[in-house]
Amino acid sequence: MRVVVTGGAGFIGTAVVRALAPTVDDVVVLDSLRPDVHRDAGTAARDRMSALGAQLVEADVRDLPTVRAHLRGADAVVHLAAKVGLGVDLDDMDDYVSSNSLGTATVLRACHSAGVRHVVQASSMVVYGEGAYTCDTHGPVSPALRTTDRLDRGDFDPGCPVCGADLSPALVGEDTAPDPRNTYAATKVAQEQLAAVWARETGGAATSLRLHNVYGPGMPRATPYSGVAAIFWTAAAQGLSPQVYEDGGQRRDFVHVDDVAAAFVAALLRDVPGHTAYNVGSGVVHTIGDLAAKLSLLAGAPHPVVTGRYRLGDVRHITASSERAARELGWRATVPLRAGLDGLSFS
């Protein structure tokens, strides 16, 4: 079996390539080695891929002739290449759309030309926006957008769109309608929709894995595009207090990168025509403040500082059920948060 992994030299990609190595005959990695991700010009990434026995091709997924050439003879594609994170401001919007939406369309077009009929795509829990909530009076509701007026007052939790009362966060299932709240989220929805169109028109199998907050060995150091675990750990490892936005009560699901890699392998083994989405999380809810406190303790750093600052594009609570992945892929996360944090390191 020959598998092409786009974005395979990155944090999650490296774990996926490592997990694939014992189970497939040939792994080809396409990665642009963009400098905002690989600050050493890709030297460490090249060394990692070589050690794993994978062929690394420096290529942008928007380069159709190059992508198509390397997909010939492949049995499946794992599509990870994307610009990630919330970003800095609207000046990032065109780069997100080009890298993620156009990049995915180009990969899918190349799959069609090369005869590849199985694609597993990295999506994200951000497609759900504010997720699922329940009002004591009005039942399940979709909360309205959080406004700057509320956030400036420190009123971080969204209220009921009908009566304004406090809401109880609930787990989100895959059938929940997408509700992207920032540019990155909008591009992840677009990626899924493009994969669904491709599967319908070709008869191929497309799987979108909606990843929760991924952490683990090899995660990138803090940048404006890093996940919150990397941002906190960068500060704590330098003996500084992690800076926690809002009041630290935001609910998230932190899933270890090795569990995520296992989910991709499981999805590759399910070659069913059509498009299917799966939540990929640990199933255990933690708060942002709880994560910061654990990382500070682990690094011997000062306690986190709760700043009250906010980013308008952030969501308050987003946690989801991963039971569909357990039923249909036979996958469950196995690494507890504390055990996973003990093995943290940077790429």
Coordinates of C-alpha atoms in Angstrom, one line a residue:
M1 CA 0.0 0.0 0.0
R2 CA 1.3 3.5 -0.9
V3 CA 0.0 6.5 1.0
V4 CA 0.7 10.1 0.3
V5 CA 0.6 12.4 3.3
T6 CA 0.3 16.1 2.6
G7 CA 1.7 18.3 5.4
G8 CA 3.3 15.2 6.7
A9 CA 6.5 16.9 8.0
G10 CA 4.6 18.9 10.6
F11 CA 3.6 18.2 14.2
I12 CA 0.6 15.9 13.6
G13 CA 1.9 14.7 10.2
T14 CA 5.1 13.3 11.8
A15 CA 3.0 11.3 14.2
V16 CA 0.8 10.0 11.4
V17 CA 3.8 9.0 9.3
R18 CA 5.3 7.2 12.3
A19 CA 2.0 5.3 12.9
L20 CA 1.8 4.4 9.2
A21 CA 5.3 3.1 8.9
P22 CA 4.7 -0.4 10.3
T23 CA 1.5 -0.9 8.3
V24 CA 2.1 0.4 4.8
D25 CA 4.7 -0.3 2.1
D26 CA 5.5 3.2 1.0
V27 CA 4.9 6.7 2.5
V28 CA 5.4 9.8 0.5
V29 CA 5.3 13.2 2.3
L30 CA 4.4 16.4 0.4
D31 CA 5.2 19.4 2.5
S32 CA 5.9 23.0 1.6
L33 CA 8.1 23.4 4.7
R34 CA 6.7 27.0 5.1
P35 CA 8.9 29.1 7.3
D36 CA 6.1 30.1 9.8
V37 CA 6.0 26.4 10.7
H38 CA 9.5 25.2 10.0
R39 CA 11.8 27.9 11.2
D40 CA 15.0 25.9 10.6
A41 CA 14.3 25.8 6.8
G42 CA 13.0 22.3 7.3
T43 CA 16.3 20.7 8.4
A44 CA 14.8 18.9 11.4
A45 CA 11.7 17.8 9.4
R46 CA 14.0 16.3 6.7
D47 CA 15.9 14.4 9.4
R48 CA 12.6 13.1 11.0
M49 CA 11.2 11.9 7.7
S50 CA 14.5 10.2 6.8
A51 CA 14.6 8.4 10.1
L52 CA 11.0 7.2 9.5
G53 CA 11.8 5.9 6.1
A54 CA 9.4 8.3 4.3
Q55 CA 10.2 10.1 1.1
L56 CA 9.9 13.8 1.6
V57 CA 9.1 16.0 -1.3
E58 CA 9.2 19.8 -0.8
A59 CA 6.0 20.9 -2.6
D60 CA 3.0 23.2 -2.2
V61 CA -0.3 21.4 -2.4
R62 CA -1.5 24.2 -4.7
D63 CA 1.0 23.1 -7.3
L64 CA -1.3 20.8 -9.3
P65 CA 1.3 19.2 -11.7
T66 CA 3.7 18.4 -8.8
V67 CA 0.9 17.0 -6.6
R68 CA -0.6 15.0 -9.4
A69 CA 2.8 13.5 -10.4
H70 CA 3.4 12.2 -6.8
L71 CA -0.1 10.8 -6.5
R72 CA 0.2 8.4 -9.4
G73 CA 0.3 4.9 -8.1
A74 CA -0.9 5.9 -4.6
D75 CA -3.7 4.0 -2.9
A76 CA -4.8 6.7 -0.5
V77 CA -4.1 10.3 0.6
V78 CA -4.0 11.7 4.1
H79 CA -4.5 15.5 3.7
L80 CA -3.1 17.4 6.6
A81 CA -1.5 20.4 4.8
A82 CA -3.2 23.6 6.0
K83 CA -2.6 26.9 7.6
V84 CA -3.7 26.4 11.2
G85 CA -4.8 28.4 14.3
L86 CA -7.0 31.4 14.7
G87 CA -4.5 33.7 13.1
V88 CA -3.6 37.3 13.8
D89 CA -6.3 39.4 12.0
L90 CA -8.2 39.7 8.8
D91 CA -4.9 40.3 6.9
D92 CA -4.5 36.5 7.2
M93 CA -7.9 35.8 5.5
D94 CA -6.6 35.3 1.9
D95 CA -3.7 33.1 3.0
Y96 CA -6.1 30.8 5.0
V97 CA -8.5 30.5 2.0
S98 CA -5.7 29.9 -0.5
S99 CA -3.7 27.4 1.7
N100 CA -6.7 25.5 3.0
S101 CA -9.6 25.8 0.5
L102 CA -7.7 26.1 -2.7
G103 CA -5.1 23.6 -1.5
T104 CA -7.8 21.0 -0.8
A105 CA -9.5 21.5 -4.1
T106 CA -6.1 21.0 -5.9
V107 CA -5.4 17.8 -4.0
L108 CA -8.8 16.4 -4.7
R109 CA -8.5 17.3 -8.4
A110 CA -5.1 15.6 -8.5
C111 CA -6.7 12.5 -6.8
H112 CA -9.3 12.4 -9.6
S113 CA -6.6 12.6 -12.3
A114 CA -4.3 10.1 -10.6
G115 CA -7.1 7.6 -9.9
V116 CA -6.8 7.8 -6.1
R117 CA -10.2 7.0 -4.5
H118 CA -9.6 7.2 -0.8
V119 CA -8.9 10.5 1.1
V120 CA -8.7 11.1 4.8
Q121 CA -8.7 14.9 5.6
A122 CA -7.8 16.7 8.8
S123 CA -10.8 18.8 9.9
S124 CA -11.3 20.4 13.2
M125 CA -13.8 20.9 16.0
V126 CA -13.8 24.6 15.1
V127 CA -16.4 23.8 12.4
Y128 CA -19.0 23.7 15.2
G129 CA -18.5 27.3 16.4
E130 CA -19.9 27.7 19.9
G131 CA -21.0 24.0 19.9
A132 CA -24.1 22.7 21.7
Y133 CA -25.9 24.3 24.6
T134 CA -29.1 23.8 26.6
C135 CA -31.4 26.4 28.2
D136 CA -33.4 25.3 31.2
T137 CA -36.5 26.9 29.6
H138 CA -36.0 26.5 25.9
G139 CA -34.1 23.3 25.6
P140 CA -31.3 22.8 23.1
V141 CA -30.3 26.1 21.5
S142 CA -27.6 27.6 19.3
P143 CA -26.2 30.6 21.2
A144 CA -25.9 34.0 19.5
L145 CA -22.5 35.5 18.7
R146 CA -20.6 36.9 21.7
T147 CA -20.5 40.6 21.4
T148 CA -17.6 43.0 22.4
D149 CA -20.0 44.7 24.9
R150 CA -20.5 41.4 26.8
L151 CA -16.9 40.4 26.6
D152 CA -15.7 43.8 27.8
R153 CA -17.9 43.3 30.9
G154 CA -16.3 40.0 31.5
D155 CA -19.5 38.2 30.6
F156 CA -17.8 35.4 28.7
D157 CA -20.5 32.8 28.5
P158 CA -23.1 33.1 25.7
G159 CA -26.7 33.4 26.7
C160 CA -29.9 31.9 25.4
P161 CA -30.8 33.6 22.1
V162 CA -34.5 33.6 23.3
C163 CA -34.4 34.7 26.9
G164 CA -30.8 35.6 27.6
A165 CA -30.5 33.1 30.5
D166 CA -27.3 31.2 31.3
L167 CA -26.8 28.1 29.2
S168 CA -25.4 24.6 30.0
P169 CA -22.7 23.4 27.5
A170 CA -23.3 20.0 26.0
L171 CA -21.4 17.5 23.8
V172 CA -21.6 18.0 20.1
G173 CA -22.4 15.2 17.7
E174 CA -21.3 15.0 14.0
D175 CA -24.8 15.7 12.8
T176 CA -24.7 19.2 14.3
A177 CA -24.9 21.9 11.6
P178 CA -21.6 23.8 11.0
D179 CA -21.3 27.2 12.5
P180 CA -17.8 28.6 11.8
R181 CA -16.9 31.7 13.9
N182 CA -13.5 32.7 12.3
T183 CA -11.7 32.4 9.0
Y184 CA -9.8 29.2 9.9
A185 CA -13.1 27.5 10.8
A186 CA -14.7 28.7 7.6
T187 CA -11.9 27.1 5.6
K188 CA -12.2 23.8 7.5
V189 CA -15.9 23.7 6.7
A190 CA -15.0 24.3 3.0
Q191 CA -12.5 21.5 3.1
E192 CA -15.1 19.1 4.3
Q193 CA -17.7 20.2 1.7
L194 CA -15.1 19.9 -1.1
A195 CA -14.3 16.4 0.1
A196 CA -18.0 15.5 0.1
V197 CA -18.4 16.8 -3.5
W198 CA -15.4 14.8 -4.6
A199 CA -16.7 11.6 -3.0
R200 CA -20.1 12.1 -4.5
E201 CA -18.9 12.8 -8.0
T202 CA -16.1 10.1 -8.1
G203 CA -17.6 7.4 -6.0
G204 CA -14.6 7.6 -3.8
A205 CA -14.3 7.4 0.0
A206 CA -13.6 10.7 1.9
T207 CA -13.3 10.9 5.7
S208 CA -13.0 14.2 7.6
L209 CA -11.5 13.8 11.1
R210 CA -12.6 16.7 13.3
L211 CA -9.7 17.0 15.6
H212 CA -9.9 18.5 19.1
N213 CA -7.0 20.4 20.8
V214 CA -4.0 18.3 19.9
Y215 CA -0.9 18.3 22.0
G216 CA 2.2 16.1 22.6
P217 CA 5.9 15.6 21.8
G218 CA 7.1 17.6 18.8
M219 CA 4.4 20.3 19.0
P220 CA 5.6 23.7 17.6
R221 CA 6.8 26.4 19.9
A222 CA 4.4 29.3 20.5
T223 CA 3.5 31.4 17.4
P224 CA 0.3 33.3 16.6
Y225 CA -0.8 30.1 14.9
S226 CA 0.1 27.6 17.7
G227 CA -2.4 25.7 19.8
V228 CA -3.0 26.8 23.4
A229 CA -1.0 23.9 24.8
A230 CA 2.1 25.0 22.9
I231 CA 1.6 28.6 23.9
F232 CA 1.3 27.7 27.6
W233 CA 4.1 25.3 27.6
T234 CA 6.5 27.7 25.9
A235 CA 5.9 30.2 28.7
A236 CA 6.1 27.6 31.5
A237 CA 9.3 26.1 30.1
Q238 CA 10.9 29.5 30.3
G239 CA 9.8 29.9 33.9
L240 CA 7.1 32.4 33.1
S241 CA 3.4 32.4 34.0
P242 CA 1.1 31.2 31.2
Q243 CA -1.3 34.0 30.2
V244 CA -4.8 32.7 30.3
Y245 CA -7.5 34.5 28.3
E246 CA -11.0 35.3 29.6
D247 CA -11.5 33.7 33.0
G248 CA -9.9 30.3 32.2
G249 CA -13.2 28.5 32.3
Q250 CA -13.4 27.7 28.6
R251 CA -14.1 24.0 28.2
R252 CA -12.0 22.0 25.7
D253 CA -11.0 18.4 25.0
F254 CA -7.2 17.8 24.8
V255 CA -6.2 14.8 22.7
H256 CA -2.7 13.4 22.5
V257 CA -1.0 13.4 19.1
D258 CA -0.4 9.6 19.2
D259 CA -4.1 9.0 19.6
V260 CA -4.8 11.4 16.7
A261 CA -2.3 9.5 14.5
A262 CA -4.1 6.2 15.4
A263 CA -7.4 7.7 14.3
F264 CA -5.9 8.5 10.9
V265 CA -4.7 4.9 10.5
A266 CA -8.1 3.6 11.6
A267 CA -9.8 5.9 9.0
L268 CA -7.6 4.6 6.2
L269 CA -8.7 1.1 7.0
R270 CA -12.4 2.0 6.5
D271 CA -12.7 2.3 2.7
V272 CA -16.4 3.1 2.4
P273 CA -17.7 5.2 -0.5
G274 CA -19.1 8.6 0.3
H275 CA -18.2 11.3 2.9
T276 CA -18.2 10.7 6.6
A277 CA -17.1 13.0 9.4
Y278 CA -15.8 11.9 12.9
N279 CA -15.0 13.7 16.0
V280 CA -11.6 12.8 17.4
G281 CA -11.2 13.7 21.0
S282 CA -10.2 12.2 24.3
G283 CA -13.8 12.2 25.7
V284 CA -12.6 14.0 28.8
V285 CA -13.4 17.7 29.3
H286 CA -10.9 20.1 30.9
T287 CA -10.8 23.9 31.1
I288 CA -8.2 26.1 29.6
G289 CA -7.3 27.3 33.2
D290 CA -6.9 23.7 34.3
L291 CA -4.4 23.0 31.4
A292 CA -2.4 26.1 32.2
A293 CA -2.2 25.1 35.9
K294 CA -1.0 21.6 35.1
L295 CA 1.7 22.8 32.7
S296 CA 2.9 25.4 35.3
L297 CA 3.2 22.7 37.9
L298 CA 4.9 20.4 35.6
A299 CA 7.5 23.0 34.6
G300 CA 8.0 24.4 38.1
A301 CA 6.8 27.8 36.7
P302 CA 4.8 30.5 38.5
H303 CA 1.0 30.1 38.6
P304 CA -0.9 31.1 35.5
V305 CA -2.2 34.7 35.2
V306 CA -5.8 35.0 34.3
T307 CA -5.8 38.2 32.1
G308 CA -9.5 38.7 31.2
R309 CA -8.4 39.5 27.7
Y310 CA -10.2 37.9 24.8
R311 CA -10.2 37.3 21.1
L312 CA -13.4 37.9 19.3
G313 CA -13.0 34.9 17.0
D314 CA -12.6 32.5 19.9
V315 CA -15.5 30.3 21.1
R316 CA -16.3 29.7 24.8
H317 CA -17.0 26.0 25.1
I318 CA -16.5 23.3 22.5
T319 CA -16.5 19.6 23.4
A320 CA -17.8 16.8 21.4
S321 CA -18.7 13.1 21.5
S322 CA -16.3 10.7 19.8
E323 CA -18.6 7.7 20.0
R324 CA -19.2 7.5 16.2
A325 CA -15.4 6.9 15.8
A326 CA -15.5 4.2 18.5
R327 CA -18.5 2.4 16.8
E328 CA -17.4 2.7 13.1
L329 CA -13.6 3.0 13.2
G330 CA -13.0 1.0 16.4
W331 CA -10.9 3.9 17.7
R332 CA -10.8 5.5 21.2
A333 CA -8.2 7.8 22.7
T334 CA -6.0 6.0 25.2
V335 CA -3.5 8.6 26.6
P336 CA -4.7 10.4 29.8
L337 CA -3.9 14.1 29.9
R338 CA -1.4 14.0 32.8
A339 CA 0.5 11.1 31.2
G340 CA 0.6 12.9 27.9
L341 CA 1.8 16.2 29.4
D342 CA 4.7 14.3 31.1
G343 CA 6.1 13.6 27.7
L344 CA 5.9 17.1 26.2
S345 CA 8.7 18.4 24.0
F346 CA 9.0 20.9 21.1
S347 CA 10.0 20.4 17.5

